[in-house]
Amino acid sequence: LPVEAMARASQAALDGFGSTMLEYGVNAGPPLLLNWLRKRLVELEGGEVASDQIIVTAGNSHALDLLITLFTQPGDVVLVESPTYHLAIRVLRDHPVELVTAPADEDGIDVERLAALVQQLNREGKRVRALYIVPTFNNPTGLSLSDERRRQLVELAATEGILILEDDVYRELAYDAPAPPSLWQMAPEGAVARMGSFSKTLAPGLRLGFLTASRQIVARIVDCGLLDSGGGVNHFTACCVAALCEIGDYTLQVERLRATYRSRRDALLGALQERLPGEYRWPTPAGCFFVWLRLPAGMDSSRLLDVACANGVAFVPGRRFYLDGNGASHMRLAFTLYTEDQLADAAQKLGQAIRLLTPCP
Ligand SMILES: Cc1ncc(COP(=O)(O)O)c(C=O)c1O
């Protein structure tokens, strides 16, 4: 975590912004930060972001909660990809909407089956209002949706009037090649709201992120009661982060994280290859924090968890990442917090736990 860079940035921000940093901020966020973000997004994905298509948020969890609050009605259907970020399911469950699993296969959301599901829900008289998805370096799988499926998905959303809630929190943490363009960049105006965050690139304690969406959506948020009363979200922090980005410490930090996380990922993948039985499989995550491990048929990762914990290693069982109790045959491993030696040790302990649970015949 960039403690020294934050100290420098806070001082620079106080020197530059003075007491305005301690006042209510502009609802959309400090223009210095918004303009820096717009330039960064052009570097990352090519397309322009207009000044009225972006707003500062208190991170993706906040943005998701706000979007559901403002853009759904009680009883609306919200589609959820599966597997998906398990704590987004918690955020969605705080709202009086009906959550429905969007069909998927090993390559992510299956748009043809999704279109059929939307038709069926419409026939049942339900309003399918939104779809939550992490299409780029998905949590938990680490995989990204193909260009073809991205195109099909935004087309379906635009035709059916479904708002795609695109969780884009891992875009910067690409280890092998640049991340694919966001759904937001590809979609017609109004079909996608893309949520970005400083949680994974700078620090989760900042509670700072941003949202790019249509002018209409951004205008509705800028004018909502929460911002009317409280002003720009986390204004003091947003000013500090604007200074940090201007100084150049953001890009340095992201480069450092990419290099560190890439070697940690490779260390874990190598150790898994060495320590786990051959029937265990995992895709190589090209970004994000996780390896999504598939167990042999018939095994339940929840049963393995107790044995693994007793052996000194833990993971998140696959079921947590589904709405409907599927996912027993998967587990999520996180690699970014640990040194390469710790990851090698963890893979060894996991291998031992597996052998304890499934002794050789
Ligand atoms: C896919 C995904 N979305 C959102 C979050 C939380 O983001 P924030 O800290 O910006 O609320 C996480 C954190 O793990 C995540 O993995």
mmCIF file of C-alpha atoms and ligand atoms in Angstrom:
data_model
loop_
_atom_site.group_PDB
_atom_site.id
_atom_site.type_symbol
_atom_site.label_atom_id
_atom_site.label_comp_id
_atom_site.label_asym_id
_atom_site.label_seq_id
_atom_site.Cartn_x
_atom_site.Cartn_y
_atom_site.Cartn_z
ATOM 1 C CA LEU A 1 0.000 0.000 0.000
ATOM 2 C CA PRO A 2 1.426 3.389 -1.052
ATOM 3 C CA VAL A 3 1.804 5.051 2.360
ATOM 4 C CA GLU A 4 4.577 7.475 1.400
ATOM 5 C CA ALA A 5 2.910 8.458 -1.863
ATOM 6 C CA MET A 6 -0.333 9.183 0.040
ATOM 7 C CA ALA A 7 1.562 11.327 2.557
ATOM 8 C CA ARG A 8 3.151 13.347 -0.289
ATOM 9 C CA ALA A 9 -0.185 13.614 -2.096
ATOM 10 C CA SER A 10 -2.150 14.734 0.978
ATOM 11 C CA GLN A 11 0.368 17.523 1.642
ATOM 12 C CA ALA A 12 0.409 18.585 -2.018
ATOM 13 C CA ALA A 13 -3.390 18.575 -2.091
ATOM 14 C CA LEU A 14 -3.678 20.677 1.067
ATOM 15 C CA ASP A 15 -1.096 23.103 -0.318
ATOM 16 C CA GLY A 16 -2.909 23.334 -3.648
ATOM 17 C CA PHE A 17 -6.611 23.138 -2.742
ATOM 18 C CA GLY A 18 -6.359 24.811 0.692
ATOM 19 C CA SER A 19 -9.585 25.057 2.671
ATOM 20 C CA THR A 20 -11.766 24.099 -0.321
ATOM 21 C CA MET A 21 -10.693 20.526 0.415
ATOM 22 C CA LEU A 22 -12.565 20.762 3.699
ATOM 23 C CA GLU A 23 -15.745 22.190 2.196
ATOM 24 C CA TYR A 24 -18.543 20.230 0.488
ATOM 25 C CA GLY A 25 -17.217 19.166 -2.899
ATOM 26 C CA VAL A 26 -18.749 19.549 -6.373
ATOM 27 C CA ASN A 27 -21.335 16.730 -6.744
ATOM 28 C CA ALA A 28 -19.632 15.004 -9.694
ATOM 29 C CA GLY A 29 -16.220 15.083 -7.969
ATOM 30 C CA PRO A 30 -13.132 17.327 -8.193
ATOM 31 C CA PRO A 31 -12.596 18.345 -11.865
ATOM 32 C CA LEU A 32 -8.845 17.694 -11.493
ATOM 33 C CA LEU A 33 -9.521 14.025 -10.691
ATOM 34 C CA LEU A 34 -12.239 13.636 -13.310
ATOM 35 C CA ASN A 35 -10.000 15.104 -16.030
ATOM 36 C CA TRP A 36 -7.098 12.881 -15.020
ATOM 37 C CA LEU A 37 -9.398 9.822 -15.114
ATOM 38 C CA ARG A 38 -10.679 10.772 -18.566
ATOM 39 C CA LYS A 39 -7.113 10.907 -19.897
ATOM 40 C CA ARG A 40 -6.221 7.615 -18.210
ATOM 41 C CA LEU A 41 -9.245 5.871 -19.705
ATOM 42 C CA VAL A 42 -8.280 7.070 -23.192
ATOM 43 C CA GLU A 43 -4.797 5.573 -22.629
ATOM 44 C CA LEU A 44 -6.306 2.310 -21.381
ATOM 45 C CA GLU A 45 -9.096 1.741 -23.882
ATOM 46 C CA GLY A 46 -8.891 4.339 -26.614
ATOM 47 C CA GLY A 47 -12.348 5.945 -26.560
ATOM 48 C CA GLU A 48 -13.119 9.416 -25.255
ATOM 49 C CA VAL A 49 -15.147 9.991 -22.079
ATOM 50 C CA ALA A 50 -17.037 13.309 -22.115
ATOM 51 C CA SER A 51 -16.909 15.467 -18.988
ATOM 52 C CA ASP A 52 -20.599 14.820 -18.309
ATOM 53 C CA GLN A 53 -20.278 11.029 -18.656
ATOM 54 C CA ILE A 54 -18.191 10.465 -15.528
ATOM 55 C CA ILE A 55 -18.650 10.871 -11.785
ATOM 56 C CA VAL A 56 -16.600 10.079 -8.682
ATOM 57 C CA THR A 57 -18.011 7.347 -6.406
ATOM 58 C CA ALA A 58 -17.020 5.831 -3.081
ATOM 59 C CA GLY A 59 -15.902 2.653 -4.885
ATOM 60 C CA ASN A 60 -17.698 -0.092 -6.770
ATOM 61 C CA SER A 61 -19.794 -1.327 -3.856
ATOM 62 C CA HIS A 62 -21.181 2.181 -3.418
ATOM 63 C CA ALA A 63 -21.698 2.651 -7.154
ATOM 64 C CA LEU A 64 -23.598 -0.644 -7.443
ATOM 65 C CA ASP A 65 -25.832 0.185 -4.510
ATOM 66 C CA LEU A 66 -26.516 3.658 -5.911
ATOM 67 C CA LEU A 67 -27.337 2.373 -9.400
ATOM 68 C CA ILE A 68 -29.777 -0.215 -8.068
ATOM 69 C CA THR A 69 -31.369 2.380 -5.781
ATOM 70 C CA LEU A 70 -31.867 4.938 -8.528
ATOM 71 C CA PHE A 71 -32.549 2.825 -11.597
ATOM 72 C CA THR A 72 -34.697 -0.123 -10.456
ATOM 73 C CA GLN A 73 -38.210 -0.439 -9.097
ATOM 74 C CA PRO A 74 -39.338 -2.982 -6.489
ATOM 75 C CA GLY A 75 -40.009 -6.321 -8.200
ATOM 76 C CA ASP A 76 -37.714 -5.674 -11.189
ATOM 77 C CA VAL A 77 -35.553 -8.561 -12.300
ATOM 78 C CA VAL A 78 -31.798 -8.071 -11.993
ATOM 79 C CA LEU A 79 -29.795 -10.694 -13.862
ATOM 80 C CA VAL A 80 -26.549 -11.840 -12.287
ATOM 81 C CA GLU A 81 -23.764 -13.625 -14.141
ATOM 82 C CA SER A 82 -22.472 -16.796 -12.553
ATOM 83 C CA PRO A 83 -20.031 -17.319 -11.059
ATOM 84 C CA THR A 84 -19.689 -13.746 -9.888
ATOM 85 C CA TYR A 85 -18.235 -11.535 -7.166
ATOM 86 C CA HIS A 86 -19.959 -12.971 -4.089
ATOM 87 C CA LEU A 87 -20.217 -9.698 -2.164
ATOM 88 C CA ALA A 88 -21.984 -7.958 -5.044
ATOM 89 C CA ILE A 89 -24.722 -10.544 -4.466
ATOM 90 C CA ARG A 90 -24.925 -9.238 -0.864
ATOM 91 C CA VAL A 91 -25.293 -5.645 -2.125
ATOM 92 C CA LEU A 92 -28.008 -6.663 -4.585
ATOM 93 C CA ARG A 93 -29.878 -8.646 -1.921
ATOM 94 C CA ASP A 94 -30.298 -5.447 0.123
ATOM 95 C CA HIS A 95 -32.802 -4.273 -2.519
ATOM 96 C CA PRO A 96 -36.375 -5.390 -3.261
ATOM 97 C CA VAL A 97 -35.496 -6.784 -6.690
ATOM 98 C CA GLU A 98 -35.673 -10.353 -7.980
ATOM 99 C CA LEU A 99 -32.224 -11.806 -8.683
ATOM 100 C CA VAL A 100 -32.034 -14.309 -11.533
ATOM 101 C CA THR A 101 -28.943 -16.221 -12.675
ATOM 102 C CA ALA A 102 -27.866 -15.399 -16.236
ATOM 103 C CA PRO A 103 -26.952 -18.579 -18.168
ATOM 104 C CA ALA A 104 -23.239 -19.157 -18.653
ATOM 105 C CA ASP A 105 -20.742 -21.743 -19.821
ATOM 106 C CA GLU A 106 -16.987 -22.060 -19.308
ATOM 107 C CA ASP A 107 -16.412 -18.939 -21.428
ATOM 108 C CA GLY A 108 -18.713 -16.747 -19.342
ATOM 109 C CA ILE A 109 -22.189 -15.444 -19.996
ATOM 110 C CA ASP A 110 -24.025 -17.271 -22.835
ATOM 111 C CA VAL A 111 -25.812 -14.498 -24.679
ATOM 112 C CA GLU A 112 -28.068 -16.683 -26.844
ATOM 113 C CA ARG A 113 -29.465 -18.511 -23.806
ATOM 114 C CA LEU A 114 -29.687 -15.192 -21.996
ATOM 115 C CA ALA A 115 -31.827 -13.728 -24.807
ATOM 116 C CA ALA A 116 -34.201 -16.701 -24.506
ATOM 117 C CA LEU A 117 -34.385 -16.239 -20.735
ATOM 118 C CA VAL A 118 -35.209 -12.529 -21.120
ATOM 119 C CA GLN A 119 -38.040 -13.426 -23.534
ATOM 120 C CA GLN A 120 -39.392 -15.960 -21.057
ATOM 121 C CA LEU A 121 -39.248 -13.468 -18.157
ATOM 122 C CA ASN A 122 -40.996 -10.850 -20.311
ATOM 123 C CA ARG A 123 -43.738 -13.370 -21.140
ATOM 124 C CA GLU A 124 -44.189 -13.923 -17.404
ATOM 125 C CA GLY A 125 -44.863 -10.171 -17.126
ATOM 126 C CA LYS A 126 -41.580 -9.378 -15.387
ATOM 127 C CA ARG A 127 -39.486 -6.302 -16.119
ATOM 128 C CA VAL A 128 -35.853 -7.262 -16.702
ATOM 129 C CA ARG A 129 -34.147 -4.042 -15.724
ATOM 130 C CA ALA A 130 -30.436 -4.699 -15.146
ATOM 131 C CA LEU A 131 -27.589 -7.190 -15.429
ATOM 132 C CA TYR A 132 -24.583 -7.297 -13.091
ATOM 133 C CA ILE A 133 -21.358 -8.614 -14.615
ATOM 134 C CA VAL A 134 -17.560 -8.541 -14.157
ATOM 135 C CA PRO A 135 -16.594 -9.116 -17.818
ATOM 136 C CA THR A 136 -12.897 -8.215 -17.506
ATOM 137 C CA PHE A 137 -10.693 -10.388 -15.263
ATOM 138 C CA ASN A 138 -13.727 -11.786 -13.506
ATOM 139 C CA ASN A 139 -13.759 -12.425 -9.788
ATOM 140 C CA PRO A 140 -13.553 -15.419 -9.184
ATOM 141 C CA THR A 141 -12.490 -16.924 -12.554
ATOM 142 C CA GLY A 142 -9.864 -14.392 -13.717
ATOM 143 C CA LEU A 143 -11.287 -14.763 -17.251
ATOM 144 C CA SER A 144 -12.537 -12.081 -19.635
ATOM 145 C CA LEU A 145 -15.555 -12.274 -21.905
ATOM 146 C CA SER A 146 -14.669 -12.655 -25.610
ATOM 147 C CA ASP A 147 -15.108 -9.700 -28.003
ATOM 148 C CA GLU A 148 -17.862 -11.590 -29.823
ATOM 149 C CA ARG A 149 -19.877 -12.145 -26.635
ATOM 150 C CA ARG A 150 -19.280 -8.544 -25.550
ATOM 151 C CA ARG A 151 -20.764 -7.337 -28.826
ATOM 152 C CA GLN A 152 -23.755 -9.692 -28.553
ATOM 153 C CA LEU A 153 -24.345 -8.707 -24.938
ATOM 154 C CA VAL A 154 -24.399 -4.938 -25.446
ATOM 155 C CA GLU A 155 -26.651 -5.416 -28.464
ATOM 156 C CA LEU A 156 -29.103 -7.501 -26.429
ATOM 157 C CA ALA A 157 -29.044 -4.978 -23.585
ATOM 158 C CA ALA A 158 -29.690 -2.064 -25.937
ATOM 159 C CA THR A 159 -32.564 -3.886 -27.669
ATOM 160 C CA GLU A 160 -34.221 -5.059 -24.464
ATOM 161 C CA GLY A 161 -33.676 -1.881 -22.426
ATOM 162 C CA ILE A 162 -31.527 -3.711 -19.874
ATOM 163 C CA LEU A 163 -28.953 -1.593 -18.031
ATOM 164 C CA ILE A 164 -25.644 -3.462 -17.815
ATOM 165 C CA LEU A 165 -23.902 -2.807 -14.489
ATOM 166 C CA GLU A 166 -20.310 -3.430 -15.557
ATOM 167 C CA ASP A 167 -17.953 -4.023 -12.643
ATOM 168 C CA ASP A 168 -14.556 -3.055 -14.065
ATOM 169 C CA VAL A 169 -12.509 -3.093 -10.885
ATOM 170 C CA TYR A 170 -9.552 -5.144 -12.223
ATOM 171 C CA ARG A 171 -8.956 -3.404 -15.587
ATOM 172 C CA GLU A 172 -5.560 -2.012 -14.554
ATOM 173 C CA LEU A 173 -4.279 -5.334 -13.210
ATOM 174 C CA ALA A 174 -3.572 -6.956 -16.577
ATOM 175 C CA TYR A 175 -0.527 -9.244 -16.442
ATOM 176 C CA ASP A 176 -0.072 -10.583 -19.956
ATOM 177 C CA ALA A 177 -1.697 -8.174 -22.421
ATOM 178 C CA PRO A 178 -3.835 -5.035 -22.213
ATOM 179 C CA ALA A 179 -7.393 -5.617 -20.966
ATOM 180 C CA PRO A 180 -10.155 -5.837 -23.595
ATOM 181 C CA PRO A 181 -12.253 -2.700 -24.130
ATOM 182 C CA SER A 182 -15.003 -2.191 -21.594
ATOM 183 C CA LEU A 183 -18.626 -2.962 -22.450
ATOM 184 C CA TRP A 184 -19.206 0.735 -21.809
ATOM 185 C CA GLN A 185 -16.864 1.692 -24.648
ATOM 186 C CA MET A 186 -18.630 -0.703 -27.041
ATOM 187 C CA ALA A 187 -22.246 0.011 -26.150
ATOM 188 C CA PRO A 188 -24.686 2.597 -27.431
ATOM 189 C CA GLU A 189 -25.364 5.495 -25.019
ATOM 190 C CA GLY A 190 -27.453 4.348 -22.067
ATOM 191 C CA ALA A 191 -26.927 0.563 -22.233
ATOM 192 C CA VAL A 192 -24.002 0.306 -19.768
ATOM 193 C CA ALA A 193 -22.888 1.909 -16.518
ATOM 194 C CA ARG A 194 -19.234 0.997 -15.886
ATOM 195 C CA MET A 195 -17.895 1.035 -12.322
ATOM 196 C CA GLY A 196 -14.183 1.593 -11.683
ATOM 197 C CA SER A 197 -12.319 1.749 -8.374
ATOM 198 C CA PHE A 198 -9.061 2.804 -6.749
ATOM 199 C CA SER A 199 -9.440 -0.096 -4.279
ATOM 200 C CA LYS A 200 -7.269 -2.522 -6.233
ATOM 201 C CA THR A 201 -4.761 -0.020 -7.626
ATOM 202 C CA LEU A 202 -4.129 2.264 -4.620
ATOM 203 C CA ALA A 203 -5.959 1.176 -1.463
ATOM 204 C CA PRO A 204 -9.424 -0.109 -0.493
ATOM 205 C CA GLY A 205 -9.498 2.129 2.590
ATOM 206 C CA LEU A 206 -9.693 5.206 0.375
ATOM 207 C CA ARG A 207 -13.275 4.304 -0.578
ATOM 208 C CA LEU A 208 -12.895 5.966 -3.944
ATOM 209 C CA GLY A 209 -13.907 5.002 -7.450
ATOM 210 C CA PHE A 210 -15.702 6.340 -10.496
ATOM 211 C CA LEU A 211 -18.514 5.585 -12.849
ATOM 212 C CA THR A 212 -18.821 6.171 -16.593
ATOM 213 C CA ALA A 213 -22.338 6.114 -18.011
ATOM 214 C CA SER A 214 -24.710 7.996 -20.282
ATOM 215 C CA ARG A 215 -25.193 11.720 -19.690
ATOM 216 C CA GLN A 216 -28.719 10.985 -18.506
ATOM 217 C CA ILE A 217 -27.602 8.445 -15.910
ATOM 218 C CA VAL A 218 -24.759 10.652 -14.689
ATOM 219 C CA ALA A 219 -27.093 13.666 -14.472
ATOM 220 C CA ARG A 220 -29.604 11.656 -12.411
ATOM 221 C CA ILE A 221 -26.852 10.611 -9.988
ATOM 222 C CA VAL A 222 -25.388 14.124 -9.749
ATOM 223 C CA ASP A 223 -28.859 15.352 -8.850
ATOM 224 C CA CYS A 224 -29.785 12.580 -6.377
ATOM 225 C CA GLY A 225 -30.670 13.325 -2.776
ATOM 226 C CA LEU A 226 -27.551 11.692 -1.385
ATOM 227 C CA LEU A 227 -25.238 14.028 -3.311
ATOM 228 C CA ASP A 228 -27.513 17.045 -2.956
ATOM 229 C CA SER A 229 -27.228 16.684 0.805
ATOM 230 C CA GLY A 230 -23.621 15.456 1.097
ATOM 231 C CA GLY A 231 -21.896 16.988 -1.941
ATOM 232 C CA GLY A 232 -19.170 15.184 -3.875
ATOM 233 C CA VAL A 233 -18.434 11.723 -2.482
ATOM 234 C CA ASN A 234 -15.352 11.484 -0.222
ATOM 235 C CA HIS A 235 -14.249 14.924 -1.345
ATOM 236 C CA PHE A 236 -11.122 15.185 0.822
ATOM 237 C CA THR A 237 -9.850 11.774 -0.332
ATOM 238 C CA ALA A 238 -10.736 12.545 -3.944
ATOM 239 C CA CYS A 239 -8.564 15.697 -3.797
ATOM 240 C CA CYS A 240 -5.642 13.729 -2.306
ATOM 241 C CA VAL A 241 -5.924 11.056 -4.993
ATOM 242 C CA ALA A 242 -6.116 13.753 -7.698
ATOM 243 C CA ALA A 243 -2.796 15.122 -6.400
ATOM 244 C CA LEU A 244 -1.266 11.622 -6.236
ATOM 245 C CA CYS A 245 -2.247 10.964 -9.859
ATOM 246 C CA GLU A 246 -0.932 14.356 -11.026
ATOM 247 C CA ILE A 247 2.413 13.773 -9.280
ATOM 248 C CA GLY A 248 2.780 10.499 -11.257
ATOM 249 C CA ASP A 249 2.674 8.105 -8.316
ATOM 250 C CA TYR A 250 -0.455 6.295 -9.569
ATOM 251 C CA THR A 251 1.202 4.974 -12.723
ATOM 252 C CA LEU A 252 4.305 3.944 -10.780
ATOM 253 C CA GLN A 253 2.197 2.071 -8.247
ATOM 254 C CA VAL A 254 0.201 0.244 -10.921
ATOM 255 C CA GLU A 255 3.411 -0.822 -12.688
ATOM 256 C CA ARG A 256 4.788 -2.092 -9.391
ATOM 257 C CA LEU A 257 1.605 -4.020 -8.619
ATOM 258 C CA ARG A 258 1.450 -5.597 -12.070
ATOM 259 C CA ALA A 259 5.022 -6.866 -11.805
ATOM 260 C CA THR A 260 4.624 -8.148 -8.234
ATOM 261 C CA TYR A 261 1.256 -9.798 -8.798
ATOM 262 C CA ARG A 262 2.390 -11.368 -12.080
ATOM 263 C CA SER A 263 5.285 -13.150 -10.332
ATOM 264 C CA ARG A 264 3.040 -14.178 -7.447
ATOM 265 C CA ARG A 265 0.484 -15.576 -9.868
ATOM 266 C CA ASP A 266 3.192 -17.502 -11.712
ATOM 267 C CA ALA A 267 4.623 -18.796 -8.435
ATOM 268 C CA LEU A 268 1.231 -20.106 -7.352
ATOM 269 C CA LEU A 269 0.428 -21.663 -10.734
ATOM 270 C CA GLY A 270 3.823 -23.398 -10.793
ATOM 271 C CA ALA A 271 3.386 -24.703 -7.255
ATOM 272 C CA LEU A 272 -0.150 -25.955 -7.964
ATOM 273 C CA GLN A 273 1.130 -27.803 -11.019
ATOM 274 C CA GLU A 274 3.757 -29.461 -8.867
ATOM 275 C CA ARG A 275 1.657 -30.243 -5.778
ATOM 276 C CA LEU A 276 -1.911 -30.989 -6.908
ATOM 277 C CA PRO A 277 -3.161 -34.251 -8.404
ATOM 278 C CA GLY A 278 -3.574 -34.202 -12.211
ATOM 279 C CA GLU A 279 -7.398 -34.123 -12.169
ATOM 280 C CA TYR A 280 -7.405 -30.635 -10.644
ATOM 281 C CA ARG A 281 -7.695 -27.923 -13.312
ATOM 282 C CA TRP A 282 -7.529 -24.136 -13.447
ATOM 283 C CA PRO A 283 -7.436 -21.478 -16.169
ATOM 284 C CA THR A 284 -4.519 -19.007 -16.096
ATOM 285 C CA PRO A 285 -5.920 -15.687 -14.876
ATOM 286 C CA ALA A 286 -4.657 -12.907 -17.176
ATOM 287 C CA GLY A 287 -5.527 -10.320 -14.517
ATOM 288 C CA CYS A 288 -7.082 -9.836 -11.049
ATOM 289 C CA PHE A 289 -6.228 -11.589 -7.788
ATOM 290 C CA PHE A 290 -7.545 -15.135 -8.136
ATOM 291 C CA VAL A 291 -7.129 -18.676 -9.419
ATOM 292 C CA TRP A 292 -10.402 -20.583 -9.961
ATOM 293 C CA LEU A 293 -9.683 -24.209 -9.280
ATOM 294 C CA ARG A 294 -11.920 -27.028 -10.521
ATOM 295 C CA LEU A 295 -12.028 -30.194 -8.458
ATOM 296 C CA PRO A 296 -12.549 -33.668 -9.928
ATOM 297 C CA ALA A 297 -16.176 -34.669 -10.541
ATOM 298 C CA GLY A 298 -18.131 -35.435 -7.387
ATOM 299 C CA MET A 299 -15.880 -33.495 -4.992
ATOM 300 C CA ASP A 300 -17.245 -30.641 -2.879
ATOM 301 C CA SER A 301 -14.818 -27.830 -2.030
ATOM 302 C CA SER A 302 -16.751 -27.008 1.185
ATOM 303 C CA ARG A 303 -15.836 -30.466 2.526
ATOM 304 C CA LEU A 304 -12.191 -29.849 1.718
ATOM 305 C CA LEU A 305 -12.146 -26.485 3.498
ATOM 306 C CA ASP A 306 -12.132 -27.859 7.059
ATOM 307 C CA VAL A 307 -9.323 -30.287 6.294
ATOM 308 C CA ALA A 308 -7.362 -27.550 4.504
ATOM 309 C CA CYS A 309 -7.816 -25.086 7.391
ATOM 310 C CA ALA A 310 -6.653 -27.697 9.884
ATOM 311 C CA ASN A 311 -3.614 -28.079 7.634
ATOM 312 C CA GLY A 312 -2.904 -24.316 7.636
ATOM 313 C CA VAL A 313 -4.343 -23.106 4.325
ATOM 314 C CA ALA A 314 -7.704 -21.579 3.412
ATOM 315 C CA PHE A 315 -9.700 -20.686 0.290
ATOM 316 C CA VAL A 316 -13.218 -19.546 -0.574
ATOM 317 C CA PRO A 317 -15.516 -22.432 -1.583
ATOM 318 C CA GLY A 318 -17.098 -22.103 -5.035
ATOM 319 C CA ARG A 319 -20.712 -22.075 -3.859
ATOM 320 C CA ARG A 320 -20.331 -18.527 -2.546
ATOM 321 C CA PHE A 321 -20.037 -17.202 -6.101
ATOM 322 C CA TYR A 322 -23.429 -18.453 -7.280
ATOM 323 C CA LEU A 323 -26.976 -17.347 -6.501
ATOM 324 C CA ASP A 324 -28.390 -20.838 -6.612
ATOM 325 C CA GLY A 325 -26.034 -23.089 -4.641
ATOM 326 C CA ASN A 326 -24.045 -24.314 -7.666
ATOM 327 C CA GLY A 327 -20.263 -24.163 -7.664
ATOM 328 C CA ALA A 328 -19.498 -26.985 -5.212
ATOM 329 C CA SER A 329 -16.841 -28.305 -7.585
ATOM 330 C CA HIS A 330 -14.787 -25.101 -7.519
ATOM 331 C CA MET A 331 -12.700 -23.084 -5.086
ATOM 332 C CA ARG A 332 -11.134 -19.618 -5.293
ATOM 333 C CA LEU A 333 -7.496 -19.085 -4.341
ATOM 334 C CA ALA A 334 -6.131 -15.559 -3.810
ATOM 335 C CA PHE A 335 -2.461 -14.888 -4.558
ATOM 336 C CA THR A 336 -1.771 -11.146 -4.363
ATOM 337 C CA LEU A 337 -1.231 -10.765 -0.607
ATOM 338 C CA TYR A 338 1.414 -13.469 -0.225
ATOM 339 C CA THR A 339 5.082 -13.866 -1.039
ATOM 340 C CA GLU A 340 6.183 -16.485 -3.517
ATOM 341 C CA ASP A 341 7.503 -18.681 -0.694
ATOM 342 C CA GLN A 342 4.204 -18.472 1.179
ATOM 343 C CA LEU A 343 2.321 -19.412 -2.000
ATOM 344 C CA ALA A 344 4.574 -22.426 -2.586
ATOM 345 C CA ASP A 345 3.974 -23.493 1.007
ATOM 346 C CA ALA A 346 0.189 -22.978 0.614
ATOM 347 C CA ALA A 347 0.075 -25.135 -2.516
ATOM 348 C CA GLN A 348 1.948 -27.869 -0.688
ATOM 349 C CA LYS A 349 -0.499 -27.710 2.240
ATOM 350 C CA LEU A 350 -3.458 -27.786 -0.118
ATOM 351 C CA GLY A 351 -2.021 -30.841 -1.852
ATOM 352 C CA GLN A 352 -1.612 -32.543 1.538
ATOM 353 C CA ALA A 353 -5.207 -31.683 2.517
ATOM 354 C CA ILE A 354 -6.486 -33.151 -0.749
ATOM 355 C CA ARG A 355 -4.578 -36.372 -0.128
ATOM 356 C CA LEU A 356 -5.920 -36.543 3.447
ATOM 357 C CA LEU A 357 -9.479 -36.260 2.170
ATOM 358 C CA THR A 358 -9.008 -38.586 -0.782
ATOM 359 C CA PRO A 359 -6.407 -41.167 0.234
ATOM 360 C CA CYS A 360 -4.829 -43.123 -2.602
ATOM 361 C CA PRO A 361 -6.571 -46.482 -3.147
HETATM 362 C C1 LIG B 1 -15.289 -7.704 -8.678
HETATM 363 C C2 LIG B 1 -15.224 -6.779 -7.510
HETATM 364 N N1 LIG B 1 -16.027 -5.726 -7.457
HETATM 365 C C3 LIG B 1 -15.999 -4.860 -6.443
HETATM 366 C C4 LIG B 1 -15.138 -5.032 -5.376
HETATM 367 C C5 LIG B 1 -15.180 -4.043 -4.260
HETATM 368 O O1 LIG B 1 -14.794 -2.796 -4.803
HETATM 369 P P1 LIG B 1 -14.780 -1.464 -3.924
HETATM 370 O O2 LIG B 1 -13.747 -1.617 -2.870
HETATM 371 O O3 LIG B 1 -14.431 -0.424 -4.941
HETATM 372 O O4 LIG B 1 -16.134 -1.275 -3.350
HETATM 373 C C6 LIG B 1 -14.278 -6.137 -5.374
HETATM 374 C C7 LIG B 1 -13.362 -6.370 -4.246
HETATM 375 O O5 LIG B 1 -12.881 -7.453 -4.022
HETATM 376 C C8 LIG B 1 -14.318 -7.027 -6.465
HETATM 377 O O6 LIG B 1 -13.523 -8.093 -6.524
#
